[in-house]
Structure formats: structure tokens, C-alpha cells
Amino acid sequence: MIYLGYTFCGWIVLGPYHEKFEGLSRVAECLFSLLNGDDMFTTFAQLKDTNTL
């Protein structure tokens, strides 16, 4: 249940800013790889450095 909460939160919050978080299945795949430490640097390096506030 906690993993599903993080999946929905990542989809809603990071979806507009990162291509790996565009769809719910892609979010689940990305978060699973981040939990295992597989794709840490490339995922965070692709985030845009713009502040929307």
C-alpha cells in the first residue's frame, strides 16, 4: 500500500517534469528501479532545474 501511494504521488507531482513519470506503469517501473538503486543518477539528472514557485 505504501508503494502504491508513492507511485500515485510520483505520477501526480513529477509527471509534468520528467519523462519517466508520464504514465502510471512507467512510474511503477522507475520507482522499483530506484528502490533497487539501479537508475539513480540518470533519473535525477534528467529532472528540470526550474522552480515553478
mmCIF file of N, CA and C in Angstrom:
data_model
loop_
_atom_site.group_PDB
_atom_site.id
_atom_site.type_symbol
_atom_site.label_atom_id
_atom_site.label_comp_id
_atom_site.label_asym_id
_atom_site.label_seq_id
_atom_site.Cartn_x
_atom_site.Cartn_y
_atom_site.Cartn_z
ATOM 1 N N MET A 1 0.817 -1.196 0.000
ATOM 2 C CA MET A 1 0.000 0.000 0.000
ATOM 3 C C MET A 1 0.865 1.266 0.000
ATOM 4 N N ILE A 2 1.963 1.234 0.715
ATOM 5 C CA ILE A 2 2.848 2.399 0.756
ATOM 6 C C ILE A 2 3.472 2.632 -0.614
ATOM 7 N N TYR A 3 3.867 1.542 -1.284
ATOM 8 C CA TYR A 3 4.446 1.661 -2.624
ATOM 9 C C TYR A 3 3.439 2.267 -3.599
ATOM 10 N N LEU A 4 2.182 1.879 -3.511
ATOM 11 C CA LEU A 4 1.153 2.456 -4.382
ATOM 12 C C LEU A 4 0.954 3.935 -4.100
ATOM 13 N N GLY A 5 1.050 4.334 -2.847
ATOM 14 C CA GLY A 5 0.948 5.750 -2.503
ATOM 15 C C GLY A 5 2.076 6.560 -3.121
ATOM 16 N N TYR A 6 3.295 6.032 -3.046
ATOM 17 C CA TYR A 6 4.429 6.712 -3.679
ATOM 18 C C TYR A 6 4.286 6.725 -5.200
ATOM 19 N N THR A 7 3.716 5.661 -5.755
ATOM 20 C CA THR A 7 3.513 5.605 -7.199
ATOM 21 C C THR A 7 2.559 6.694 -7.655
ATOM 22 N N PHE A 8 1.422 6.829 -6.987
ATOM 23 C CA PHE A 8 0.465 7.870 -7.360
ATOM 24 C C PHE A 8 1.033 9.267 -7.113
ATOM 25 N N CYS A 9 1.739 9.444 -6.020
ATOM 26 C CA CYS A 9 2.334 10.749 -5.718
ATOM 27 C C CYS A 9 3.384 11.121 -6.765
ATOM 28 N N GLY A 10 4.214 10.182 -7.156
ATOM 29 C CA GLY A 10 5.208 10.447 -8.191
ATOM 30 C C GLY A 10 4.582 10.758 -9.527
ATOM 31 N N TRP A 11 3.491 10.090 -9.834
ATOM 32 C CA TRP A 11 2.783 10.326 -11.094
ATOM 33 C C TRP A 11 2.181 11.727 -11.121
ATOM 34 N N ILE A 12 1.592 12.144 -10.024
ATOM 35 C CA ILE A 12 0.933 13.451 -9.967
ATOM 36 C C ILE A 12 1.951 14.588 -9.870
ATOM 37 N N VAL A 13 2.947 14.435 -9.005
ATOM 38 C CA VAL A 13 3.882 15.530 -8.737
ATOM 39 C C VAL A 13 4.963 15.636 -9.815
ATOM 40 N N LEU A 14 5.568 14.520 -10.191
ATOM 41 C CA LEU A 14 6.703 14.557 -11.114
ATOM 42 C C LEU A 14 6.325 14.316 -12.567
ATOM 43 N N GLY A 15 5.092 13.928 -12.831
ATOM 44 C CA GLY A 15 4.656 13.640 -14.194
ATOM 45 C C GLY A 15 4.901 14.742 -15.204
ATOM 46 N N PRO A 16 4.586 15.988 -14.882
ATOM 47 C CA PRO A 16 4.808 17.054 -15.864
ATOM 48 C C PRO A 16 6.283 17.412 -16.082
ATOM 49 N N TYR A 17 7.168 16.963 -15.210
ATOM 50 C CA TYR A 17 8.556 17.401 -15.256
ATOM 51 C C TYR A 17 9.553 16.340 -15.703
ATOM 52 N N HIS A 18 9.143 15.092 -15.772
ATOM 53 C CA HIS A 18 10.092 14.027 -16.077
ATOM 54 C C HIS A 18 9.422 12.989 -16.959
ATOM 55 N N GLU A 19 10.124 12.562 -18.001
ATOM 56 C CA GLU A 19 9.533 11.627 -18.955
ATOM 57 C C GLU A 19 9.305 10.237 -18.366
ATOM 58 N N LYS A 20 10.050 9.859 -17.345
ATOM 59 C CA LYS A 20 9.860 8.542 -16.735
ATOM 60 C C LYS A 20 8.633 8.487 -15.831
ATOM 61 N N PHE A 21 8.034 9.627 -15.550
ATOM 62 C CA PHE A 21 6.882 9.675 -14.659
ATOM 63 C C PHE A 21 5.608 10.080 -15.398
ATOM 64 N N GLU A 22 5.567 9.904 -16.721
ATOM 65 C CA GLU A 22 4.408 10.315 -17.508
ATOM 66 C C GLU A 22 3.218 9.377 -17.339
ATOM 67 N N GLY A 23 3.444 8.099 -17.270
ATOM 68 C CA GLY A 23 2.362 7.134 -17.129
ATOM 69 C C GLY A 23 2.496 6.357 -15.838
ATOM 70 N N LEU A 24 1.393 5.819 -15.375
ATOM 71 C CA LEU A 24 1.395 5.125 -14.085
ATOM 72 C C LEU A 24 2.275 3.874 -14.116
ATOM 73 N N SER A 25 2.268 3.149 -15.221
ATOM 74 C CA SER A 25 3.112 1.951 -15.302
ATOM 75 C C SER A 25 4.595 2.317 -15.368
ATOM 76 N N ARG A 26 4.914 3.420 -16.036
ATOM 77 C CA ARG A 26 6.312 3.871 -16.092
ATOM 78 C C ARG A 26 6.778 4.360 -14.732
ATOM 79 N N VAL A 27 5.877 4.978 -13.971
ATOM 80 C CA VAL A 27 6.224 5.426 -12.619
ATOM 81 C C VAL A 27 6.542 4.227 -11.741
ATOM 82 N N ALA A 28 5.706 3.194 -11.817
ATOM 83 C CA ALA A 28 5.938 1.999 -11.006
ATOM 84 C C ALA A 28 7.269 1.343 -11.373
ATOM 85 N N GLU A 29 7.567 1.293 -12.660
ATOM 86 C CA GLU A 29 8.833 0.709 -13.105
ATOM 87 C C GLU A 29 10.022 1.534 -12.635
ATOM 88 N N CYS A 30 9.919 2.844 -12.746
ATOM 89 C CA CYS A 30 11.013 3.723 -12.341
ATOM 90 C C CYS A 30 11.232 3.674 -10.830
ATOM 91 N N LEU A 31 10.153 3.711 -10.060
ATOM 92 C CA LEU A 31 10.303 3.669 -8.608
ATOM 93 C C LEU A 31 10.872 2.337 -8.137
ATOM 94 N N PHE A 32 10.498 1.248 -8.816
ATOM 95 C CA PHE A 32 11.057 -0.052 -8.454
ATOM 96 C C PHE A 32 12.561 -0.082 -8.717
ATOM 97 N N SER A 33 12.989 0.490 -9.842
ATOM 98 C CA SER A 33 14.430 0.521 -10.114
ATOM 99 C C SER A 33 15.154 1.466 -9.158
ATOM 100 N N LEU A 34 14.495 2.559 -8.752
ATOM 101 C CA LEU A 34 15.116 3.456 -7.772
ATOM 102 C C LEU A 34 15.237 2.794 -6.407
ATOM 103 N N LEU A 35 14.255 1.974 -6.034
ATOM 104 C CA LEU A 35 14.348 1.239 -4.770
ATOM 105 C C LEU A 35 15.546 0.297 -4.770
ATOM 106 N N ASN A 36 15.831 -0.285 -5.925
ATOM 107 C CA ASN A 36 16.963 -1.197 -6.033
ATOM 108 C C ASN A 36 18.282 -0.472 -6.262
ATOM 109 N N GLY A 37 18.233 0.834 -6.492
ATOM 110 C CA GLY A 37 19.442 1.614 -6.708
ATOM 111 C C GLY A 37 20.017 1.481 -8.100
ATOM 112 N N ASP A 38 19.218 1.042 -9.059
ATOM 113 C CA ASP A 38 19.720 0.787 -10.403
ATOM 114 C C ASP A 38 19.909 2.049 -11.234
ATOM 115 N N ASP A 39 18.993 2.979 -11.146
ATOM 116 C CA ASP A 39 18.932 4.077 -12.114
ATOM 117 C C ASP A 39 18.906 5.425 -11.406
ATOM 118 N N MET A 40 19.655 5.567 -10.334
ATOM 119 C CA MET A 40 19.568 6.768 -9.507
ATOM 120 C C MET A 40 20.052 8.023 -10.225
ATOM 121 N N PHE A 41 21.285 8.035 -10.701
ATOM 122 C CA PHE A 41 21.869 9.261 -11.231
ATOM 123 C C PHE A 41 21.157 9.735 -12.486
ATOM 124 N N THR A 42 20.882 8.842 -13.410
ATOM 125 C CA THR A 42 20.266 9.268 -14.668
ATOM 126 C C THR A 42 18.863 9.809 -14.456
ATOM 127 N N THR A 43 18.124 9.252 -13.508
ATOM 128 C CA THR A 43 16.775 9.744 -13.244
ATOM 129 C C THR A 43 16.815 11.141 -12.661
ATOM 130 N N PHE A 44 17.644 11.371 -11.667
ATOM 131 C CA PHE A 44 17.694 12.684 -11.037
ATOM 132 C C PHE A 44 18.405 13.713 -11.909
ATOM 133 N N ALA A 45 19.306 13.281 -12.771
ATOM 134 C CA ALA A 45 19.989 14.216 -13.665
ATOM 135 C C ALA A 45 19.058 14.738 -14.751
ATOM 136 N N GLN A 46 18.022 13.975 -15.086
ATOM 137 C CA GLN A 46 17.094 14.387 -16.134
ATOM 138 C C GLN A 46 16.005 15.327 -15.634
ATOM 139 N N LEU A 47 15.880 15.497 -14.335
ATOM 140 C CA LEU A 47 14.882 16.425 -13.810
ATOM 141 C C LEU A 47 15.249 17.848 -14.198
ATOM 142 N N LYS A 48 14.261 18.620 -14.532
ATOM 143 C CA LYS A 48 14.499 20.007 -14.922
ATOM 144 C C LYS A 48 14.814 20.832 -13.682
ATOM 145 N N ASP A 49 15.721 21.778 -13.827
ATOM 146 C CA ASP A 49 16.138 22.616 -12.706
ATOM 147 C C ASP A 49 15.359 23.919 -12.637
ATOM 148 N N THR A 50 14.118 23.913 -13.044
ATOM 149 C CA THR A 50 13.314 25.130 -12.995
ATOM 150 C C THR A 50 12.467 25.135 -11.742
ATOM 151 N N ASN A 51 12.301 26.291 -11.178
ATOM 152 C CA ASN A 51 11.479 26.463 -9.992
ATOM 153 C C ASN A 51 10.138 27.038 -10.431
ATOM 154 N N THR A 52 9.054 26.351 -10.111
ATOM 155 C CA THR A 52 7.737 26.794 -10.557
ATOM 156 C C THR A 52 7.042 27.683 -9.545
ATOM 157 N N LEU A 53 7.676 27.928 -8.416
ATOM 158 C CA LEU A 53 7.040 28.773 -7.408
ATOM 159 C C LEU A 53 7.277 30.229 -7.666
#
